[in-house]
mmCIF file of N, CA and C in Angstrom:
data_model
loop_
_atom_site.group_PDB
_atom_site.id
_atom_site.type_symbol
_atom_site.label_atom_id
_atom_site.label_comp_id
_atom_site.label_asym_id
_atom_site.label_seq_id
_atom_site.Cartn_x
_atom_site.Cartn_y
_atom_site.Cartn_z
ATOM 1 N N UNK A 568 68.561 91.470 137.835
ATOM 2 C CA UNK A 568 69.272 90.290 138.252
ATOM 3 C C UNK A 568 69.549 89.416 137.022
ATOM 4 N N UNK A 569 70.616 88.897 137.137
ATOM 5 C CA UNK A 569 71.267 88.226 135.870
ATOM 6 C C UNK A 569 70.868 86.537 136.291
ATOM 7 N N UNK A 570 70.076 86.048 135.890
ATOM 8 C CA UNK A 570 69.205 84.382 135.339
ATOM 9 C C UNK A 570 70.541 83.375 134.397
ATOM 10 N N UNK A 571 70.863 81.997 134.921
ATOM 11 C CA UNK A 571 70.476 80.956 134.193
ATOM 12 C C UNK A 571 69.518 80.654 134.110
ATOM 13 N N UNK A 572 68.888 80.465 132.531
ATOM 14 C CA UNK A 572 67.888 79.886 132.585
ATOM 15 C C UNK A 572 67.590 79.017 131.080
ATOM 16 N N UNK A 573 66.562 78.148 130.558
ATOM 17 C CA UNK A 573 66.407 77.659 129.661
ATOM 18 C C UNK A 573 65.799 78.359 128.555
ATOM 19 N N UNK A 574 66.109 78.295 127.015
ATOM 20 C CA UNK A 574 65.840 79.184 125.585
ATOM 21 C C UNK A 574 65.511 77.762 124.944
ATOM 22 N N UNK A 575 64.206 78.570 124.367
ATOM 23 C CA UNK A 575 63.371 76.923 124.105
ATOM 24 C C UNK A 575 63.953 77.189 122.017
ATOM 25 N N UNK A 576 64.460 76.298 121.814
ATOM 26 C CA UNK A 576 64.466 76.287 120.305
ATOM 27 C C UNK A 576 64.538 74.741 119.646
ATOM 28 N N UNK A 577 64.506 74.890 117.930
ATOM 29 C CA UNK A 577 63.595 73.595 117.901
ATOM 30 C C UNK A 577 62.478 73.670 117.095
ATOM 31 N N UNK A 578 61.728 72.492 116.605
ATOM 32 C CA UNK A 578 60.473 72.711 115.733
ATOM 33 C C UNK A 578 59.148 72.925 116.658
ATOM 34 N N UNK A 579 58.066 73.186 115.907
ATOM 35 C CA UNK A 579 57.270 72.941 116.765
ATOM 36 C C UNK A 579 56.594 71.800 117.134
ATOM 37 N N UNK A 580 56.490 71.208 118.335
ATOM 38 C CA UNK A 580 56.147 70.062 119.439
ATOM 39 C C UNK A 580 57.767 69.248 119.292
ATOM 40 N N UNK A 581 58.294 69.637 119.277
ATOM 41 C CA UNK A 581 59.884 68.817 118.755
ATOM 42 C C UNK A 581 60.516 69.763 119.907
ATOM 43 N N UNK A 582 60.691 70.480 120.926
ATOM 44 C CA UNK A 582 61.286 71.212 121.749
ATOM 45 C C UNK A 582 63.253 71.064 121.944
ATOM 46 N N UNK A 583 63.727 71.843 122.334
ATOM 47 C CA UNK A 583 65.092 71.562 122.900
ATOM 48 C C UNK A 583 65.499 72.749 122.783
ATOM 49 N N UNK A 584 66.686 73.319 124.136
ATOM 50 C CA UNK A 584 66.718 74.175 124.937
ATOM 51 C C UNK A 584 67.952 74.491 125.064
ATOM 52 N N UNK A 585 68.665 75.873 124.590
ATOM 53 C CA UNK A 585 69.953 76.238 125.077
ATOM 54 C C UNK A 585 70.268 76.606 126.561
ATOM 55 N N UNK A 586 70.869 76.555 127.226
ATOM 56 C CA UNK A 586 70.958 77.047 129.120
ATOM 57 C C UNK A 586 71.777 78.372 128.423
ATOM 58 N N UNK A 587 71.229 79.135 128.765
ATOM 59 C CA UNK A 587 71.643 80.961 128.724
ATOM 60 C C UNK A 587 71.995 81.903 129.853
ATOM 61 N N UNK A 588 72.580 82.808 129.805
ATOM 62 C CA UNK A 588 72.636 83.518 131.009
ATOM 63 C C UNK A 588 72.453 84.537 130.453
ATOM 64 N N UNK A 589 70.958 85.494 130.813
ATOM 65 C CA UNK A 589 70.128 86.268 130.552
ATOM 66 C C UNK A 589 69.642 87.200 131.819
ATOM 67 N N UNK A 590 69.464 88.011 131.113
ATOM 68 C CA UNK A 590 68.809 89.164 132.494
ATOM 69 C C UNK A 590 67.654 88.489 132.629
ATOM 70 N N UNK A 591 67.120 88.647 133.929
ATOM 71 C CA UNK A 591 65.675 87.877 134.118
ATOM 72 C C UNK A 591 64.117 89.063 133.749
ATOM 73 N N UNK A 592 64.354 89.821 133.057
ATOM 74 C CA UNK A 592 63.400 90.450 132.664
ATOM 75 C C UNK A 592 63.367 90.649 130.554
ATOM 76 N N UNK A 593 64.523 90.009 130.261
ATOM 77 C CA UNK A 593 64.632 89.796 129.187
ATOM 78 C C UNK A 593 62.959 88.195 129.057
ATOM 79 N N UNK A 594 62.589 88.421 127.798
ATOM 80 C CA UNK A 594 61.533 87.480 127.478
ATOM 81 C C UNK A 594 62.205 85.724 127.385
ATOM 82 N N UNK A 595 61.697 84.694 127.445
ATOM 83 C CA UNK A 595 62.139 83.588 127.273
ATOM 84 C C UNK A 595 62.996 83.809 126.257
ATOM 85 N N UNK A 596 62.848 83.786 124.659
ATOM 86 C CA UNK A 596 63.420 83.758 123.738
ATOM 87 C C UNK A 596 64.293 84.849 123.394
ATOM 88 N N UNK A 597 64.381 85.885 123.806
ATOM 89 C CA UNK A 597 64.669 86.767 123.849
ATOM 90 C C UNK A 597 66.405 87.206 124.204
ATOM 91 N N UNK A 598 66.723 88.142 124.466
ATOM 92 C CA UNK A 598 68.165 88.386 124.503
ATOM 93 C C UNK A 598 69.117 87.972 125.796
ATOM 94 N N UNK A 599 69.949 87.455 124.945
ATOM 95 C CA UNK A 599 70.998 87.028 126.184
ATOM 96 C C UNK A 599 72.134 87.312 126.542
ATOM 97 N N UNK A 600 72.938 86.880 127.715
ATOM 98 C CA UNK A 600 74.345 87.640 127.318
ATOM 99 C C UNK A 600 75.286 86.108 127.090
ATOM 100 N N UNK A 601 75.206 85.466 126.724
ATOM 101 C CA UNK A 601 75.804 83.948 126.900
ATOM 102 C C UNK A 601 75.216 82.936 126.935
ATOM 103 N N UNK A 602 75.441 81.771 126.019
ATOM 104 C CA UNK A 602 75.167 80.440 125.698
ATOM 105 C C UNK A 602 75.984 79.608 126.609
ATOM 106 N N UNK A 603 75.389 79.297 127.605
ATOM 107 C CA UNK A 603 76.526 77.966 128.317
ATOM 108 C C UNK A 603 76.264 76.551 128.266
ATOM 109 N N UNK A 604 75.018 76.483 127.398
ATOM 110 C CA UNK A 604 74.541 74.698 127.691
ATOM 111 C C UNK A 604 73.256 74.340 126.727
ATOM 112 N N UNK A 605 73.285 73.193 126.619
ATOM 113 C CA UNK A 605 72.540 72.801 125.676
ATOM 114 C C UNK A 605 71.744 71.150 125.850
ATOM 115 N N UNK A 606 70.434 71.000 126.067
ATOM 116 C CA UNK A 606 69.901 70.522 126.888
ATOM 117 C C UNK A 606 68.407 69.884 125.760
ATOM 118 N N UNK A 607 68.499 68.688 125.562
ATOM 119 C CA UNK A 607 67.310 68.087 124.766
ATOM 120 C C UNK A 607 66.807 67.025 125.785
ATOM 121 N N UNK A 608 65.428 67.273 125.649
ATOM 122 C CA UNK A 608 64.714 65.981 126.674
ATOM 123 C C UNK A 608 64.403 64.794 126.105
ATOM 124 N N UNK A 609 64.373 65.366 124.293
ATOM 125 C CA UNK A 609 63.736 64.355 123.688
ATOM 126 C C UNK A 609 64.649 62.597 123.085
ATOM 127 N N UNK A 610 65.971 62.982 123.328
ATOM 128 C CA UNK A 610 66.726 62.076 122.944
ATOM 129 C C UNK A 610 66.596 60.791 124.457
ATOM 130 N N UNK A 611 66.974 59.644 124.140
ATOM 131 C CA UNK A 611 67.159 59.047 125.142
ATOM 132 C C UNK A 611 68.650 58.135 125.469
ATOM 133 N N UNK A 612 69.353 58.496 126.101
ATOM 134 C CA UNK A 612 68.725 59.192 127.109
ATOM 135 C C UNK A 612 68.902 60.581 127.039
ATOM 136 N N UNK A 613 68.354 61.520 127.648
ATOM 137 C CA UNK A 613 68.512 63.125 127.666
ATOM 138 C C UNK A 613 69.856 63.576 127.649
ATOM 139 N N UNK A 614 70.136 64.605 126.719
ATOM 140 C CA UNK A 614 71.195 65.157 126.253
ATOM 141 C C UNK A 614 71.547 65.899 127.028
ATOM 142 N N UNK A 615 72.174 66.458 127.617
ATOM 143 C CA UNK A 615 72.585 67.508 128.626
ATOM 144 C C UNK A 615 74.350 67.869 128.393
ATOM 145 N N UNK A 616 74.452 69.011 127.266
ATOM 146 C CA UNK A 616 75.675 69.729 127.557
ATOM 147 C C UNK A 616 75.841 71.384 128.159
ATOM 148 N N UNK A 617 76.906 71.239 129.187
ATOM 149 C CA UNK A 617 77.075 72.080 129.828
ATOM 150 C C UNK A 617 78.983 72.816 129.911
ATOM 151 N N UNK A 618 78.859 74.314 129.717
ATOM 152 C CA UNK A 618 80.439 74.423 129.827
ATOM 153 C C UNK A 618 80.517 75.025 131.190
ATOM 154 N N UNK A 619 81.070 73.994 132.046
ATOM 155 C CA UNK A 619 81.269 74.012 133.714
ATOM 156 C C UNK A 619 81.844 75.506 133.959
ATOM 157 N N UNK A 620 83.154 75.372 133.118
ATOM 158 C CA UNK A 620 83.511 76.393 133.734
ATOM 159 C C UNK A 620 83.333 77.872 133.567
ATOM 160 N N UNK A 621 82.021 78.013 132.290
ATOM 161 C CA UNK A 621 81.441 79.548 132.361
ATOM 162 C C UNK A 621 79.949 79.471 133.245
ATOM 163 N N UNK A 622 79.522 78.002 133.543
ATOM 164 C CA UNK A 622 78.934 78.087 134.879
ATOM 165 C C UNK A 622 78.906 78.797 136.297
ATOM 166 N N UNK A 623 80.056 78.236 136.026
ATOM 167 C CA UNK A 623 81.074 78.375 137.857
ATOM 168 C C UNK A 623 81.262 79.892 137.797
ATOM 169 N N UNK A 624 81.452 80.530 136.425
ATOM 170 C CA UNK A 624 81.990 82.594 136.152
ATOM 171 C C UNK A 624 80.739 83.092 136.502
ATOM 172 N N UNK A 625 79.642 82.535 136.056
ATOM 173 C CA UNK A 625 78.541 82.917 136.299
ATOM 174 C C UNK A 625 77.551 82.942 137.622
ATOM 175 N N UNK A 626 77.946 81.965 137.961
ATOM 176 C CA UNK A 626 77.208 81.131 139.654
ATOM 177 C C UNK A 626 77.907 82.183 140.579
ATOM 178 N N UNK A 627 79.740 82.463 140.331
ATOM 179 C CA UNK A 627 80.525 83.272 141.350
ATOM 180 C C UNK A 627 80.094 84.698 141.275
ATOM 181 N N UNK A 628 79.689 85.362 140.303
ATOM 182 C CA UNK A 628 79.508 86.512 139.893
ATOM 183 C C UNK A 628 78.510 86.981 140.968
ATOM 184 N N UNK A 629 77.281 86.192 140.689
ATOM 185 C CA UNK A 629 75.775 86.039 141.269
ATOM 186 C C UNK A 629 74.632 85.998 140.578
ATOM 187 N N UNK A 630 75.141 85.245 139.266
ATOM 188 C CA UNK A 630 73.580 84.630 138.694
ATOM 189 C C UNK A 630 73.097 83.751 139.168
ATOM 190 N N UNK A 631 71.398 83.670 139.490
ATOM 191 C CA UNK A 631 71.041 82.570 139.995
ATOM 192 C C UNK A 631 70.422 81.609 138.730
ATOM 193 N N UNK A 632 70.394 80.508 139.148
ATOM 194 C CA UNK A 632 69.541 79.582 138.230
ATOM 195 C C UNK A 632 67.962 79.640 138.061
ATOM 196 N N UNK A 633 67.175 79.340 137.045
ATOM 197 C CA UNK A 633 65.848 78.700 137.346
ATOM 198 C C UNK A 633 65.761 77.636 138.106
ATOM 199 N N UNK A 634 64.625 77.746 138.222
ATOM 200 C CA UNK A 634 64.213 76.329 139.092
ATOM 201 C C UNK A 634 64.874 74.852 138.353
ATOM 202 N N UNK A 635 64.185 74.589 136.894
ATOM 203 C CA UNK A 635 64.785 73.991 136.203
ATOM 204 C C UNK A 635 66.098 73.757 135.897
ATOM 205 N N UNK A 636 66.694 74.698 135.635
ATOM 206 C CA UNK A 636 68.359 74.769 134.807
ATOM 207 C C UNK A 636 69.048 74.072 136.760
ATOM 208 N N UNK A 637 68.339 74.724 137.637
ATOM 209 C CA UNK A 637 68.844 74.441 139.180
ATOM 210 C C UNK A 637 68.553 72.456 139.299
ATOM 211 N N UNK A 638 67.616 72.296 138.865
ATOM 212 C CA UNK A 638 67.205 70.694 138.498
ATOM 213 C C UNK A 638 68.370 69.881 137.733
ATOM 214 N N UNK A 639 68.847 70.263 136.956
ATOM 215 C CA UNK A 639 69.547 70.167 135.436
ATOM 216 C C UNK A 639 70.623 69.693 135.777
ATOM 217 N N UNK A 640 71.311 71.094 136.864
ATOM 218 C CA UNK A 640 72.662 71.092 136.930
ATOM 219 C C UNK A 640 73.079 70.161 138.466
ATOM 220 N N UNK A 641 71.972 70.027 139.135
ATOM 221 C CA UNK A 641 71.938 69.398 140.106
ATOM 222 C C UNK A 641 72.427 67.643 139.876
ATOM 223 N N UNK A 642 71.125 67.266 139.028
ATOM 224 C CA UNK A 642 71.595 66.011 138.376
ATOM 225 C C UNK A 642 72.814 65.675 137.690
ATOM 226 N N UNK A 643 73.016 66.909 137.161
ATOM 227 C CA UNK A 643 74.785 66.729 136.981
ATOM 228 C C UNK A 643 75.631 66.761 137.453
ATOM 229 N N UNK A 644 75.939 66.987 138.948
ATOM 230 C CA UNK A 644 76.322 67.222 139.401
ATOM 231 C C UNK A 644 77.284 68.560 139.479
ATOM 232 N N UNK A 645 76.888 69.568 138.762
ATOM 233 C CA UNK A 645 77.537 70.416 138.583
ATOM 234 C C UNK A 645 77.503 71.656 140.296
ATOM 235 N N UNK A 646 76.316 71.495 140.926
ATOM 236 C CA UNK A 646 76.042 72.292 141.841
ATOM 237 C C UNK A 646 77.319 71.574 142.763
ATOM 238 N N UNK A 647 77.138 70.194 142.829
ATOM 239 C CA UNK A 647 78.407 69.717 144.171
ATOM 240 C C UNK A 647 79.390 70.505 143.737
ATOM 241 N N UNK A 648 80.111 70.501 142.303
ATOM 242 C CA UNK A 648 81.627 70.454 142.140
ATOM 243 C C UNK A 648 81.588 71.731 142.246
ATOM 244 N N UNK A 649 80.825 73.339 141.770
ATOM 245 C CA UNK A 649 80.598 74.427 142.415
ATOM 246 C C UNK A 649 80.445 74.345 143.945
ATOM 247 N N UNK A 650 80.850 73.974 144.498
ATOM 248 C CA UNK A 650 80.299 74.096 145.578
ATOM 249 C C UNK A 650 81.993 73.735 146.174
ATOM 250 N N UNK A 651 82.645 73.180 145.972
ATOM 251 C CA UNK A 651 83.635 72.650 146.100
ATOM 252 C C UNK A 651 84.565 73.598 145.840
ATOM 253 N N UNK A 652 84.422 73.966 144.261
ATOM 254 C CA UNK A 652 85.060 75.714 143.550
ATOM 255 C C UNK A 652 85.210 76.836 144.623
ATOM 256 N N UNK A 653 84.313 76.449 144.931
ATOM 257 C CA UNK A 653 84.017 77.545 146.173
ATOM 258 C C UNK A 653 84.551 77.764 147.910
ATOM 259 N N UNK A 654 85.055 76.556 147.544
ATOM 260 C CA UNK A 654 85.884 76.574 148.326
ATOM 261 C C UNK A 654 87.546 76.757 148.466
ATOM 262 N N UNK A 655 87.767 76.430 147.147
ATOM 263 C CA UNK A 655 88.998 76.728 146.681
ATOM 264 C C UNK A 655 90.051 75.218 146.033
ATOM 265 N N UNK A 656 88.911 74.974 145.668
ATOM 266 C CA UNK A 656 89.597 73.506 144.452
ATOM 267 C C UNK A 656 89.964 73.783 143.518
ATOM 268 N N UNK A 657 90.729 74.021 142.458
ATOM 269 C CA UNK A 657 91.517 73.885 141.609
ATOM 270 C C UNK A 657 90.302 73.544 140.302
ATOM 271 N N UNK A 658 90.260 74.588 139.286
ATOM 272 C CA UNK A 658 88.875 74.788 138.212
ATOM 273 C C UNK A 658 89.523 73.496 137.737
ATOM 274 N N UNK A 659 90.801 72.930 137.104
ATOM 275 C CA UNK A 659 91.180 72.353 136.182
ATOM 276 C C UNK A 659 90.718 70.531 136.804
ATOM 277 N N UNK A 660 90.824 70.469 138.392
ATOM 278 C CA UNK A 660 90.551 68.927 138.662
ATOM 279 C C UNK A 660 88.587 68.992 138.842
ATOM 280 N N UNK A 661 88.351 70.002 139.088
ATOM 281 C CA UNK A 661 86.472 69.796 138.723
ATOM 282 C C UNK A 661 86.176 69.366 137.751
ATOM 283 N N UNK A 662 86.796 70.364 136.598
ATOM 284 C CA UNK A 662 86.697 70.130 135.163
ATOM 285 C C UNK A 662 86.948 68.917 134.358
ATOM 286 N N UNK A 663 88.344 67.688 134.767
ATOM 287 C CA UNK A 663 88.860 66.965 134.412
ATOM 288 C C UNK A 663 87.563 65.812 134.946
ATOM 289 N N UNK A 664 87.313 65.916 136.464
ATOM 290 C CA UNK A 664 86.216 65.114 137.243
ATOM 291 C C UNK A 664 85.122 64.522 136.239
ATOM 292 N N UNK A 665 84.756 66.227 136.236
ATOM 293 C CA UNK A 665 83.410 66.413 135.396
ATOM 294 C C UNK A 665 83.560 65.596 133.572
ATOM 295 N N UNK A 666 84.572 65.538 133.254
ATOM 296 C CA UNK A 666 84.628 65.181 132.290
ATOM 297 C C UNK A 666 84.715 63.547 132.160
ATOM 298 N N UNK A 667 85.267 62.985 132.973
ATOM 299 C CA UNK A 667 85.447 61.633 133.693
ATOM 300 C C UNK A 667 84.145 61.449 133.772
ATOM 301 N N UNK A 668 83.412 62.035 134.341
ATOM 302 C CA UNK A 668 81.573 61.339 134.720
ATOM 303 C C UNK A 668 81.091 61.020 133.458
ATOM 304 N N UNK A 669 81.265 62.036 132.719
ATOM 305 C CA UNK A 669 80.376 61.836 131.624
ATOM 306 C C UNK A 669 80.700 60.402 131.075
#
């Protein structure tokens, strides 16, 4: 099964995290097939970049999220506007939305 999930990189005790889409038996650090996001806790406020729309390629396909990255994207609202995709909204007004929030 093909995972979003978080790739911890960074110094050590200094953490911060690429969002990857990885086989879920691949190791944390380990091999991936795609970089979609990029995610620091330590800045304030928390950094959170995400590219929606290799999300949405990925979410449709049938990767699931971690628990976390599912946390992540939630607060971003990225799960609503997928959810919406999915119904048959137009990638370019999610995208424009999504870009507006920020």
């Amino acid at each position: 099964m093909v995972r979003i999930r978080l790739r911890r990189v960074g110094l050590k005790k200094q953490p911060s995290y690429r969002i990857v889409v990885a086989n879920d038996e691949s190791p944390r650090d380990g091999r991936f097939l795609e970089i979609v996001g990029f995610y620091n806790p330590r800045t304030e406020p928390i950094t959170l970049t995400v590219a929606e729309d290799r999300v949405y390629h990925w979410l449709s396909v049938g990767a699931q999220p971690s628990e976390a990255v599912e946390r992540l994207l939630k607060n971003a609202g990225v799960l609503d506007r997928f959810a919406r995709f999915k119904k048959g909204e137009a990638v370019e007004t999610l995208l424009a939305e999504a870009k507006a929030a920020q």
